[in-house]
Amino acid sequence: MQQNEHPLLIRIHDDVTNITPRLQAEMAKVNPDKASKAVLRIGYSADVEVQFEEVQHILRVINDALPNANLIWGYGIDNKLPDGHCSILMLIG
């Protein structure tokens, strides 16, 4: 990331059902030729468990938009989120 002078930060906090369409809209704005690395953090409130199939779908959305970028990702409970919500924090460089 240090080699990229203008990394892009995407933050999405929304209801779990809205998170993927919002990510797709944000990813459509990204220039894939300028992205070689990406770091993704998926958080979810304690009352909602994000299923692995949903994580796979999110990863496919990112891979479709940035097919050549190296991606590091992780997910887990974020106690700061309100019930029923999910968050995506992604740094692209």
Short mmCIF file of the C-alpha atoms (twelve columns), coordinates in Angstrom:
data_MODEL
# 
_entry.id   MODEL 
# 
loop_
_atom_site.group_PDB 
_atom_site.id 
_atom_site.type_symbol 
_atom_site.label_atom_id 
_atom_site.label_alt_id 
_atom_site.label_comp_id 
_atom_site.label_asym_id 
_atom_site.label_seq_id 
_atom_site.Cartn_x 
_atom_site.Cartn_y 
_atom_site.Cartn_z 
_atom_site.pdbx_PDB_model_num 
ATOM 1  C CA . MET A 1  0.000   0.000   0.000   1 
ATOM 2  C CA . GLN A 2  2.895   2.328   0.666   1 
ATOM 3  C CA . GLN A 3  3.780   2.525   -3.035  1 
ATOM 4  C CA . ASN A 4  0.322   3.832   -3.910  1 
ATOM 5  C CA . GLU A 5  0.077   7.599   -3.520  1 
ATOM 6  C CA . HIS A 6  -3.730  7.638   -3.514  1 
ATOM 7  C CA . PRO A 7  -5.200  4.616   -1.739  1 
ATOM 8  C CA . LEU A 8  -8.980  4.389   -1.670  1 
ATOM 9  C CA . LEU A 9  -10.915 3.743   1.541   1 
ATOM 10 C CA . ILE A 10 -14.423 2.300   1.332   1 
ATOM 11 C CA . ARG A 11 -16.612 2.281   4.457   1 
ATOM 12 C CA . ILE A 12 -20.088 0.837   4.503   1 
ATOM 13 C CA . HIS A 13 -22.277 0.413   7.587   1 
ATOM 14 C CA . ASP A 14 -25.779 -0.851  6.862   1 
ATOM 15 C CA . ASP A 15 -28.380 -3.512  7.430   1 
ATOM 16 C CA . VAL A 16 -26.997 -6.943  6.527   1 
ATOM 17 C CA . THR A 17 -29.375 -7.277  3.562   1 
ATOM 18 C CA . ASN A 18 -28.156 -3.995  2.022   1 
ATOM 19 C CA . ILE A 19 -24.416 -4.501  2.350   1 
ATOM 20 C CA . THR A 20 -23.707 -6.345  -0.936  1 
ATOM 21 C CA . PRO A 21 -25.557 -3.941  -3.274  1 
ATOM 22 C CA . ARG A 22 -23.829 -1.012  -1.620  1 
ATOM 23 C CA . LEU A 23 -20.434 -2.714  -2.023  1 
ATOM 24 C CA . GLN A 24 -21.161 -3.431  -5.701  1 
ATOM 25 C CA . ALA A 25 -21.960 0.249   -6.270  1 
ATOM 26 C CA . GLU A 26 -18.725 1.330   -4.583  1 
ATOM 27 C CA . MET A 27 -16.631 -1.232  -6.441  1 
ATOM 28 C CA . ALA A 28 -18.023 -0.011  -9.777  1 
ATOM 29 C CA . LYS A 29 -16.256 3.310   -9.100  1 
ATOM 30 C CA . VAL A 30 -12.821 1.712   -8.613  1 
ATOM 31 C CA . ASN A 31 -10.230 1.707   -11.401 1 
ATOM 32 C CA . PRO A 32 -8.958  -1.908  -11.420 1 
ATOM 33 C CA . ASP A 33 -5.732  -0.950  -13.227 1 
ATOM 34 C CA . LYS A 34 -4.595  1.129   -10.254 1 
ATOM 35 C CA . ALA A 35 -5.349  -1.484  -7.606  1 
ATOM 36 C CA . SER A 36 -2.735  -4.090  -6.808  1 
ATOM 37 C CA . LYS A 37 -3.564  -4.695  -3.135  1 
ATOM 38 C CA . ALA A 38 -6.668  -4.589  -0.975  1 
ATOM 39 C CA . VAL A 39 -7.393  -5.148  2.708   1 
ATOM 40 C CA . LEU A 40 -10.952 -6.022  3.731   1 
ATOM 41 C CA . ARG A 41 -12.552 -6.192  7.174   1 
ATOM 42 C CA . ILE A 42 -16.134 -7.433  7.502   1 
ATOM 43 C CA . GLY A 43 -17.746 -6.780  10.864  1 
ATOM 44 C CA . TYR A 44 -21.173 -7.754  12.111  1 
ATOM 45 C CA . SER A 45 -23.242 -7.073  15.206  1 
ATOM 46 C CA . ALA A 46 -23.378 -9.673  17.953  1 
ATOM 47 C CA . ASP A 47 -26.984 -10.629 17.106  1 
ATOM 48 C CA . VAL A 48 -26.243 -11.353 13.425  1 
ATOM 49 C CA . GLU A 49 -23.808 -13.965 12.237  1 
ATOM 50 C CA . VAL A 50 -22.619 -13.433 8.699   1 
ATOM 51 C CA . GLN A 51 -22.659 -16.835 7.034   1 
ATOM 52 C CA . PHE A 52 -19.606 -17.989 5.099   1 
ATOM 53 C CA . GLU A 53 -21.689 -18.054 1.887   1 
ATOM 54 C CA . GLU A 54 -22.292 -14.325 2.350   1 
ATOM 55 C CA . VAL A 55 -18.563 -13.760 2.865   1 
ATOM 56 C CA . GLN A 56 -17.857 -15.722 -0.317  1 
ATOM 57 C CA . HIS A 57 -20.336 -13.539 -2.215  1 
ATOM 58 C CA . ILE A 58 -18.645 -10.374 -0.938  1 
ATOM 59 C CA . LEU A 59 -15.250 -11.768 -1.955  1 
ATOM 60 C CA . ARG A 60 -16.598 -12.583 -5.451  1 
ATOM 61 C CA . VAL A 61 -17.871 -9.006  -5.846  1 
ATOM 62 C CA . ILE A 62 -14.407 -7.718  -4.974  1 
ATOM 63 C CA . ASN A 63 -12.620 -10.266 -7.176  1 
ATOM 64 C CA . ASP A 64 -14.856 -9.392  -10.144 1 
ATOM 65 C CA . ALA A 65 -14.022 -5.702  -9.722  1 
ATOM 66 C CA . LEU A 66 -10.318 -6.177  -8.894  1 
ATOM 67 C CA . PRO A 67 -9.262  -9.456  -10.532 1 
ATOM 68 C CA . ASN A 68 -5.516  -8.784  -10.243 1 
ATOM 69 C CA . ALA A 69 -5.390  -7.355  -6.727  1 
ATOM 70 C CA . ASN A 70 -3.935  -9.295  -3.813  1 
ATOM 71 C CA . LEU A 71 -6.624  -9.374  -1.129  1 
ATOM 72 C CA . ILE A 72 -6.199  -9.878  2.608   1 
ATOM 73 C CA . TRP A 73 -9.454  -10.224 4.515   1 
ATOM 74 C CA . GLY A 74 -10.950 -11.070 7.839   1 
ATOM 75 C CA . TYR A 75 -14.320 -10.980 9.565   1 
ATOM 76 C CA . GLY A 76 -15.812 -11.112 13.023  1 
ATOM 77 C CA . ILE A 77 -18.086 -9.510  15.584  1 
ATOM 78 C CA . ASP A 78 -17.960 -5.727  15.926  1 
ATOM 79 C CA . ASN A 79 -19.546 -4.786  19.272  1 
ATOM 80 C CA . LYS A 80 -19.877 -1.154  18.193  1 
ATOM 81 C CA . LEU A 81 -22.441 -1.953  15.480  1 
ATOM 82 C CA . PRO A 82 -26.165 -1.692  16.214  1 
ATOM 83 C CA . ASP A 83 -28.230 -4.889  16.141  1 
ATOM 84 C CA . GLY A 84 -28.797 -6.326  12.673  1 
ATOM 85 C CA . HIS A 85 -26.007 -4.335  11.052  1 
ATOM 86 C CA . CYS A 86 -22.877 -5.213  9.170   1 
ATOM 87 C CA . SER A 87 -19.847 -3.164  8.174   1 
ATOM 88 C CA . ILE A 88 -17.265 -3.334  5.445   1 
ATOM 89 C CA . LEU A 89 -14.008 -1.462  5.724   1 
ATOM 90 C CA . MET A 90 -11.786 -1.804  2.703   1 
ATOM 91 C CA . LEU A 91 -8.491  -0.160  1.784   1 
ATOM 92 C CA . ILE A 92 -7.469  -0.414  -1.876  1 
ATOM 93 C CA . GLY A 93 -4.037  0.560   -3.063  1 
# 
